[in-house]
């Protein structure tokens, strides 16, 4: 039952990874009892499962995912929303308004209009239908302030960190509110512009340096240094 | 290059461009050359210079081409007006429409079409300079562009031709050999899965010669495949090295 890779080795689509008593994980497939990679990425295995952490991928909607989208169009009974996926999503008017939706009296463009950003959850999605969104939960809805940045969707788990350790640290050290859309869109809201800029630069650094060991320590270091610099600047003033 | 030479291959087995019968032209590959495309690649195969850009998966336009049960792959192969000696009209010719279809069909087996229904992947291939064997070089570049876009693939597809000049079976024909030779046999191949996805022939070959030519083309594909993997890794290796 051999494997044909070293841990964290860079593989290309079509590279054979394992044979026999192994299970295909993310970004792999089985052909004639052999496991192959289907994307460029770094191989890893836990127990008997062979995974490829993709370095380049796109977002595929999944039920229950929190995402950040842009309203594309106002329709008759809802909005179409760009969620940076192969499919455009729908948000129904009846979901947004707390009362029954009446097309005669309700003007949808006054609630949300083209270009508005929203935090939403994927309510339904399957092979045959485009994703439906919902904003009927606390924390979801129209974005009124903050800054948006885009990262490769595969990097989101790295930004979250093990059990949310990375993201909670950034939130704490920068005093920013951060919402991670699983589609690779991130909203950063801070009290001052400086705090937002710091949080964004840290996220960018994680994106560039993901998949290295000891990243959490380096980010902690970076955050501490920046903080000290700021305290000193304030003293000078 | 306008007069026909007496012989395309001399007694020592050296061809008009100085190569041996089973020698490839020099191949240079680069991935991620275009910033506005989801994935891109550039290939220099001998004097061929070809750019490929891939987009998607995204919504299919026009809408009626959308398939409810699978992803559609659209390929546009186009030659620049300055890519050949005589100016080529920029409008798509019969040959380009046909090559687009042939390239599309050679790439489709590498994709998991059934995984992303109602979407489409677009591939644009622009031949900047042509010197024989552009469809093969285009397939090599297009496969890299699709992989660079992050679309899951069974394997990278490689294109390489073999053929017959005078009475010898040779690898990787260039323009003059293609026009003056006896046969040209382009092959597209997925090396890891040992699967041929394109096999065409122009001219005539004896059965024994045909088998030799296919074998030779596959060997050529395997050599280019190594360069292809290297080119793809190089783009992402840069990212990795910065980290360490």
Coordinates of C-alpha atoms in Angstrom, one line a residue:
Chain A
X1 CA 0.0 0.0 0.0
X2 CA 2.4 2.7 -1.1
X3 CA 2.1 6.4 -1.2
X4 CA 4.1 8.4 -3.7
X5 CA 4.6 11.8 -2.0
X6 CA 6.3 13.5 0.9
X7 CA 4.3 15.7 3.3
X8 CA 3.5 19.1 1.9
X9 CA 4.9 18.3 -1.5
X10 CA 3.7 20.5 -4.4
X11 CA 1.7 18.4 -6.8
X12 CA 0.1 19.1 -10.2
X13 CA -3.2 17.7 -11.6
X14 CA -2.8 14.1 -12.7
X15 CA 0.0 13.2 -10.3
X16 CA -0.4 9.8 -8.7
X17 CA -0.5 10.1 -4.9
X18 CA -1.4 6.7 -3.5
X19 CA -2.4 3.2 -4.3
X20 CA -4.5 0.7 -2.4
X21 CA -5.7 1.1 1.1
X22 CA -6.2 4.9 1.1
X23 CA -9.2 7.2 0.8
X24 CA -9.5 10.1 -1.6
X25 CA -9.8 13.4 0.2
X26 CA -10.2 17.0 -1.1
X27 CA -9.0 17.7 -4.6
X28 CA -8.2 14.1 -5.5
X29 CA -10.0 11.4 -7.4
X30 CA -9.8 7.6 -7.9
X31 CA -9.1 5.9 -11.2
X32 CA -8.5 2.1 -11.3
X33 CA -7.8 1.9 -7.6
X34 CA -5.2 4.7 -7.6
X35 CA -5.5 8.1 -6.1
X36 CA -4.6 11.1 -8.2
X37 CA -4.4 14.9 -7.6
X38 CA -7.0 17.0 -9.5
X39 CA -5.6 20.5 -8.6
X40 CA -2.3 22.2 -8.1
X41 CA -1.6 22.1 -4.3
X42 CA 0.2 20.6 -1.4
X43 CA -0.5 17.0 -0.4
X44 CA -1.1 15.9 3.1
X45 CA -2.6 12.8 4.6
X46 CA -4.3 12.2 7.9
X47 CA -4.8 8.5 8.8
X48 CA -5.8 6.9 5.5
X49 CA -7.2 10.0 3.8
X50 CA -5.1 11.8 1.2
X51 CA -5.9 15.5 0.8
X52 CA -4.6 18.1 -1.5
X53 CA -4.7 21.7 -0.2
X54 CA -5.4 23.6 -3.4
X55 CA -3.3 26.7 -4.1
X56 CA -5.8 27.8 -6.7
X57 CA -9.6 27.1 -6.6
X58 CA -12.9 28.8 -6.8
X59 CA -15.8 29.0 -4.4
X60 CA -18.6 26.4 -4.6
X61 CA -21.7 27.3 -2.6
X62 CA -22.6 25.0 0.3
X63 CA -25.8 25.1 2.4
X64 CA -25.2 27.0 5.6
X65 CA -22.1 29.0 4.5
X66 CA -21.8 32.6 5.5
X67 CA -20.8 34.7 2.4
X68 CA -20.5 38.3 1.4
X69 CA -22.1 39.2 -1.9
X70 CA -22.8 42.2 -4.1
X71 CA -26.4 43.0 -5.3
X72 CA -26.4 42.8 -9.1
X73 CA -30.0 43.6 -9.9
X74 CA -33.3 44.4 -8.4
X75 CA -36.0 42.0 -9.7
X76 CA -39.8 41.7 -9.3
X77 CA -39.8 39.8 -6.0
X78 CA -36.1 39.7 -5.0
X79 CA -32.5 40.5 -5.8
X80 CA -29.8 38.7 -7.8
X81 CA -26.5 38.6 -5.9
X82 CA -23.0 38.1 -7.1
X83 CA -21.3 35.7 -4.6
X84 CA -18.0 35.2 -6.5
X85 CA -19.0 31.6 -7.4
X86 CA -19.9 29.9 -10.7
X87 CA -23.5 30.6 -9.9
X88 CA -25.3 33.8 -9.1
X89 CA -27.5 33.7 -6.0
X90 CA -31.1 34.9 -5.4
X91 CA -32.3 36.8 -2.3
X92 CA -36.1 36.8 -1.9
X93 CA -38.0 40.0 -0.9
X94 CA -40.1 38.0 1.6
X95 CA -37.0 36.9 3.3
X96 CA -35.8 40.5 3.9
X97 CA -39.1 42.2 4.8
X98 CA -40.4 41.0 8.1
X99 CA -44.0 41.4 6.9
X100 CA -45.6 39.7 3.8
X101 CA -44.3 41.2 0.6
X102 CA -46.7 43.2 -1.5
X103 CA -45.5 44.1 -5.0
X104 CA -47.9 47.0 -5.2
X105 CA -46.7 48.9 -2.2
X106 CA -43.1 47.8 -1.5
X107 CA -40.3 49.4 -3.5
X108 CA -37.5 46.8 -3.4
X109 CA -34.8 49.3 -4.5
X110 CA -35.3 51.3 -1.3
X111 CA -34.3 48.3 0.8
X112 CA -31.4 47.1 -1.3
X113 CA -30.1 48.3 -4.6
X114 CA -27.5 47.4 -7.2
X115 CA -24.0 47.7 -5.8
X116 CA -25.0 47.1 -2.1
X117 CA -23.0 44.6 -0.2
X118 CA -24.7 42.1 2.0
X119 CA -23.6 39.4 4.5
X120 CA -25.9 36.4 3.9
X121 CA -26.2 32.7 4.5
X122 CA -26.7 30.1 1.7
X123 CA -30.2 28.8 2.5
X124 CA -30.5 26.2 -0.3
X125 CA -28.4 25.0 -3.1
X126 CA -28.3 21.9 -5.3
X127 CA -27.3 20.8 -8.7
X128 CA -30.5 21.9 -10.4
X129 CA -31.1 25.3 -8.8
X130 CA -29.1 28.4 -8.2
X131 CA -28.3 29.2 -4.5
X132 CA -30.9 31.0 -2.4
X133 CA -29.7 33.4 0.2
X134 CA -31.2 34.4 3.6
X135 CA -30.5 37.4 5.8
X136 CA -33.0 36.4 8.5
X137 CA -30.4 35.8 11.3
X138 CA -28.5 38.1 13.6
X139 CA -25.3 39.5 12.1
X140 CA -26.6 39.1 8.5
X141 CA -27.8 41.9 6.2
X142 CA -26.7 45.0 4.5
X143 CA -23.1 46.2 5.1
X144 CA -23.0 49.9 6.0
X145 CA -19.4 50.5 6.9
X146 CA -16.0 48.9 6.8
X147 CA -13.6 47.7 4.2
X148 CA -13.8 44.8 1.8
X149 CA -10.9 42.6 0.6
X150 CA -10.8 39.5 -1.6
X151 CA -8.6 36.4 -1.0
X152 CA -8.5 33.0 -2.6
X153 CA -11.4 31.0 -1.0
X154 CA -9.0 28.2 -0.1
X155 CA -7.1 30.5 2.2
X156 CA -10.1 31.3 4.5
X157 CA -9.5 28.2 6.8
X158 CA -6.0 29.4 7.3
X159 CA -7.1 32.9 8.3
X160 CA -9.6 31.3 10.8
X161 CA -6.8 29.2 12.3
X162 CA -7.2 26.2 14.5
X163 CA -10.5 26.5 16.3
X164 CA -10.6 30.2 15.3
X165 CA -7.3 31.0 17.1
X166 CA -5.9 33.2 14.3
X167 CA -8.9 35.3 13.6
X168 CA -9.8 35.9 17.3
X169 CA -6.2 37.1 17.9
X170 CA -6.4 39.5 15.0
X171 CA -9.8 40.8 16.2
X172 CA -8.4 41.3 19.7
X173 CA -5.1 43.0 18.7
X174 CA -6.6 45.3 16.1
X175 CA -9.9 46.1 17.8
X176 CA -11.6 45.4 14.5
X177 CA -14.7 43.4 13.7
X178 CA -14.0 40.9 10.9
X179 CA -16.5 38.9 9.0
X180 CA -15.0 36.1 6.8
X181 CA -17.2 35.2 3.8
X182 CA -16.4 31.6 2.9
X183 CA -16.5 32.8 -0.7
X184 CA -13.2 34.7 -0.2
X185 CA -14.7 38.1 0.6
X186 CA -13.7 39.6 3.9
X187 CA -15.3 42.6 5.7
X188 CA -13.1 44.5 8.2
X189 CA -14.8 47.2 10.4
X190 CA -12.7 49.1 12.9
X191 CA -13.1 52.3 14.9
X192 CA -10.3 54.0 13.1
X193 CA -8.8 53.8 9.7
X194 CA -5.4 52.8 11.1
X195 CA -6.9 49.8 12.8
X196 CA -8.6 48.7 9.6
X197 CA -5.4 49.1 7.6
X198 CA -3.4 47.0 10.2
X199 CA -6.0 44.2 10.1
X200 CA -6.0 44.2 6.3
X201 CA -2.2 44.1 6.1
X202 CA -2.1 41.2 8.6
X203 CA -4.7 39.2 6.5
X204 CA -2.7 39.9 3.4
X205 CA 0.4 38.5 5.0
X206 CA -1.5 35.3 6.1
X207 CA -2.7 34.9 2.5
X208 CA 0.8 35.2 1.1
X209 CA 2.5 33.0 3.7
X210 CA -0.2 30.4 4.3
X211 CA 1.0 26.8 4.4
X212 CA 4.2 27.6 6.3
X213 CA 4.9 26.4 9.8
X214 CA 5.0 28.8 12.7
X215 CA 2.9 31.4 10.9
X216 CA 0.8 32.1 14.0
X217 CA 3.9 33.0 16.0
X218 CA 5.1 35.4 13.3
X219 CA 1.7 37.0 13.0
X220 CA 1.6 37.5 16.8
X221 CA 5.1 39.1 16.6
X222 CA 4.0 41.4 13.8
X223 CA 0.9 42.5 15.6
X224 CA 2.9 43.3 18.8
X225 CA 5.6 45.2 16.8
X226 CA 2.9 47.3 15.1
X227 CA 1.3 48.1 18.4
X228 CA 4.5 49.2 20.0
X229 CA 5.3 51.5 17.1
X230 CA 1.9 53.0 17.4
X231 CA 2.2 53.6 21.1
X232 CA 5.5 55.4 20.5
X233 CA 4.1 57.5 17.8
X234 CA 1.4 58.6 20.2
X235 CA 4.0 59.5 22.8
X236 CA 5.9 61.7 20.3
X237 CA 2.7 63.6 19.5
Chain B
X1 CA 12.2 28.7 -47.7
X2 CA 10.2 29.0 -50.9
X3 CA 12.0 26.4 -53.0
X4 CA 11.5 22.8 -52.2
X5 CA 14.8 21.2 -51.0
X6 CA 15.8 18.0 -52.7
X7 CA 15.7 16.1 -49.5
X8 CA 13.9 16.9 -46.2
X9 CA 16.2 14.5 -44.3
X10 CA 19.8 13.7 -45.4
X11 CA 21.7 10.4 -45.3
X12 CA 23.0 11.0 -41.8
X13 CA 19.4 11.4 -40.6
X14 CA 19.6 15.2 -40.1
X15 CA 16.6 17.3 -41.0
X16 CA 16.5 20.7 -42.8
X17 CA 16.4 22.5 -39.5
X18 CA 19.3 20.5 -38.1
X19 CA 17.3 18.1 -35.8
X20 CA 17.5 14.3 -35.7
X21 CA 14.5 12.2 -36.6
X22 CA 13.3 11.8 -33.0
X23 CA 14.2 15.2 -31.7
X24 CA 11.7 17.8 -30.4
X25 CA 12.0 21.5 -31.1
X26 CA 12.9 23.6 -28.1
X27 CA 9.9 24.2 -25.8
X28 CA 9.5 27.1 -23.4
X29 CA 6.5 27.3 -21.1
X30 CA 5.3 30.0 -18.7
X31 CA 2.2 30.0 -16.5
X32 CA 0.2 32.9 -15.2
X33 CA 1.2 35.5 -17.7
X34 CA -2.1 37.4 -17.9
X35 CA -3.5 39.1 -14.8
X36 CA -7.1 39.6 -16.0
X37 CA -7.6 36.0 -16.8
X38 CA -8.5 33.4 -14.2
X39 CA -5.7 31.2 -15.6
X40 CA -3.2 31.7 -18.4
X41 CA -0.2 30.2 -20.1
X42 CA 2.3 31.0 -22.8
X43 CA 4.2 28.5 -25.0
X44 CA 7.1 28.8 -27.4
X45 CA 7.3 25.5 -29.3
X46 CA 10.1 26.0 -31.8
X47 CA 9.0 29.1 -33.7
X48 CA 5.4 28.8 -32.6
X49 CA 4.3 31.4 -30.1
X50 CA 0.9 30.9 -28.5
X51 CA -1.0 32.5 -25.6
X52 CA -3.9 30.7 -23.8
X53 CA -6.3 32.2 -21.3
X54 CA -8.9 30.4 -19.3
X55 CA -12.0 31.8 -17.5
X56 CA -14.4 30.2 -15.2
X57 CA -16.3 28.2 -14.3
X58 CA -18.9 30.9 -14.8
X59 CA -22.3 31.5 -16.2
X60 CA -22.6 30.4 -19.8
X61 CA -23.2 33.1 -22.5
X62 CA -25.2 32.8 -24.7
X63 CA -27.7 31.2 -22.3
X64 CA -29.0 28.5 -24.7
X65 CA -25.6 26.8 -24.7
X66 CA -26.0 26.0 -21.0
X67 CA -26.4 22.4 -20.1
X68 CA -28.5 21.4 -17.2
X69 CA -26.4 18.3 -16.3
X70 CA -22.9 19.4 -17.0
X71 CA -20.3 22.1 -17.5
X72 CA -19.6 23.3 -21.0
X73 CA -16.2 24.0 -22.3
X74 CA -15.9 26.6 -25.0
X75 CA -12.6 27.0 -26.9
X76 CA -11.7 29.7 -29.4
X77 CA -8.6 29.1 -31.4
X78 CA -7.5 32.2 -33.3
X79 CA -4.5 33.2 -35.4
X80 CA -3.3 36.7 -35.3
X81 CA -3.1 38.4 -38.7
X82 CA 0.7 38.7 -38.3
X83 CA 1.2 35.1 -37.3
X84 CA 2.0 33.9 -40.8
X85 CA 4.0 35.1 -43.8
X86 CA 0.9 36.2 -45.8
X87 CA -1.5 38.4 -43.8
X88 CA -4.3 36.2 -42.4
X89 CA -7.7 37.7 -42.3
X90 CA -8.6 38.2 -38.6
X91 CA -12.1 36.7 -39.2
X92 CA -12.3 33.1 -38.0
X93 CA -11.6 30.9 -41.0
X94 CA -13.0 27.4 -41.6
X95 CA -9.7 25.9 -40.3
X96 CA -9.9 27.9 -37.1
X97 CA -13.5 26.9 -36.4
X98 CA -12.5 23.3 -36.9
X99 CA -9.4 23.5 -34.7
X100 CA -11.4 25.1 -32.0
X101 CA -13.7 22.1 -32.0
X102 CA -10.9 19.6 -32.2
X103 CA -9.0 21.3 -29.3
X104 CA -12.2 21.4 -27.2
X105 CA -12.8 17.7 -27.7
X106 CA -9.2 16.9 -26.8
X107 CA -9.4 18.8 -23.5
X108 CA -12.9 17.7 -22.4
X109 CA -11.8 14.2 -21.2
X110 CA -9.5 15.9 -18.7
X111 CA -12.2 17.8 -17.0
X112 CA -14.9 16.7 -14.4
X113 CA -17.7 18.2 -16.5
X114 CA -20.5 16.5 -14.5
X115 CA -19.3 18.2 -11.2
X116 CA -20.4 21.8 -12.1
X117 CA -23.7 21.7 -14.0
X118 CA -25.0 24.9 -15.7
X119 CA -21.6 26.5 -15.8
X120 CA -19.0 27.1 -18.5
X121 CA -15.3 27.3 -18.8
X122 CA -14.0 29.6 -21.7
X123 CA -10.5 29.1 -23.2
X124 CA -9.1 31.6 -25.6
X125 CA -6.1 30.6 -27.7
X126 CA -4.2 33.2 -29.6
X127 CA -1.5 32.1 -32.0
X128 CA 1.0 35.0 -32.2
X129 CA 3.4 33.2 -34.5
X130 CA 2.8 29.9 -36.3
X131 CA 5.4 27.4 -37.6
X132 CA 3.6 24.1 -37.9
X133 CA 2.1 22.0 -35.1
X134 CA 0.1 24.9 -33.6
X135 CA -2.8 22.7 -32.5
X136 CA -0.5 20.5 -30.4
X137 CA 1.2 23.5 -28.8
X138 CA -2.2 25.1 -28.3
X139 CA -3.5 22.1 -26.4
X140 CA -0.4 22.0 -24.2
X141 CA -0.8 25.7 -23.3
X142 CA -4.6 25.5 -22.9
X143 CA -4.3 22.6 -20.4
X144 CA -1.9 24.7 -18.3
X145 CA -4.2 27.7 -18.4
X146 CA -7.2 25.6 -17.2
X147 CA -5.1 24.1 -14.4
X148 CA -3.9 27.6 -13.4
X149 CA -7.6 28.8 -13.2
X150 CA -8.1 26.2 -10.5
X151 CA -10.5 24.0 -12.4
X152 CA -10.1 20.4 -11.3
X153 CA -8.6 18.1 -13.9
X154 CA -7.9 14.4 -14.3
X155 CA -4.5 15.1 -15.9
X156 CA -2.8 17.8 -17.9
X157 CA -3.2 17.2 -21.6
X158 CA -0.1 17.4 -23.9
X159 CA -0.1 17.7 -27.6
X160 CA 2.7 16.6 -29.9
X161 CA 2.9 15.5 -33.6
X162 CA 4.8 12.9 -35.5
X163 CA 4.8 12.3 -39.2
X164 CA 6.7 11.1 -42.3
X165 CA 9.1 13.1 -44.4
X166 CA 10.6 11.5 -47.5
X167 CA 10.6 7.9 -46.2
X168 CA 11.4 8.5 -42.6
X169 CA 9.1 8.7 -39.6
X170 CA 10.0 11.8 -37.6
X171 CA 8.9 13.6 -34.5
X172 CA 7.4 17.1 -34.2
X173 CA 7.1 18.4 -37.8
X174 CA 7.6 22.1 -38.4
X175 CA 5.9 24.2 -41.1
X176 CA 8.0 23.2 -44.1
X177 CA 8.1 19.5 -43.2
X178 CA 4.3 19.6 -42.7
X179 CA 3.7 21.1 -46.1
X180 CA 6.2 19.1 -48.1
X181 CA 6.3 15.9 -46.1
X182 CA 4.2 12.7 -46.7
X183 CA 2.2 12.6 -43.5
X184 CA 1.4 14.5 -40.3
X185 CA -0.1 12.9 -37.2
X186 CA -1.0 15.1 -34.3
X187 CA -1.7 13.4 -31.0
X188 CA -3.0 14.7 -27.7
X189 CA -2.3 12.6 -24.6
X190 CA -2.8 12.4 -20.9
X191 CA 0.4 10.8 -19.6
X192 CA -0.6 9.8 -16.1
X193 CA -3.7 8.0 -17.3
X194 CA -2.0 6.7 -20.5
X195 CA -5.0 8.0 -22.6
X196 CA -5.0 9.5 -26.1
X197 CA -7.6 12.3 -26.4
X198 CA -6.8 13.4 -30.0
X199 CA -5.6 11.5 -32.9
X200 CA -5.6 13.0 -36.4
X201 CA -3.8 12.1 -39.6
X202 CA -3.1 14.0 -42.8
X203 CA -1.3 12.1 -45.6
X204 CA -0.7 8.4 -45.8
X205 CA 1.3 5.9 -43.7
X206 CA 1.8 2.1 -43.8
X207 CA 0.3 0.4 -40.8
X208 CA 3.8 -0.3 -39.3
X209 CA 4.8 3.4 -39.9
X210 CA 1.5 4.5 -38.3
X211 CA 2.3 2.5 -35.1
X212 CA 5.8 3.8 -35.0
X213 CA 4.6 7.4 -35.4
X214 CA 2.0 7.1 -32.6
X215 CA 4.6 5.7 -30.3
X216 CA 7.0 8.5 -31.2
X217 CA 4.4 11.2 -30.6
X218 CA 3.5 9.7 -27.2
X219 CA 7.2 9.7 -26.3
X220 CA 7.3 13.4 -27.4
X221 CA 4.2 14.1 -25.3
X222 CA 5.9 12.6 -22.2
X223 CA 8.9 14.8 -22.6
X224 CA 6.7 18.0 -22.9
X225 CA 4.6 16.8 -20.0
X226 CA 7.6 17.0 -17.7
X227 CA 8.2 20.6 -18.8
X228 CA 4.5 21.4 -18.4
X229 CA 4.5 20.1 -14.8
X230 CA 7.7 22.1 -14.1
X231 CA 6.2 25.3 -15.5
X232 CA 3.0 25.0 -13.4
X233 CA 5.0 24.3 -10.3
X234 CA 7.4 27.2 -11.0
X235 CA 4.5 29.7 -10.7
X236 CA 3.4 28.3 -7.3
X237 CA 6.9 27.5 -6.1
X238 CA 7.6 31.2 -6.1
X239 CA 4.8 31.7 -3.6
X240 CA 6.2 28.9 -1.5
X241 CA 9.7 30.2 -1.4
X242 CA 8.7 33.6 -0.3
X243 CA 7.2 32.0 2.8
X244 CA 10.3 30.2 3.9

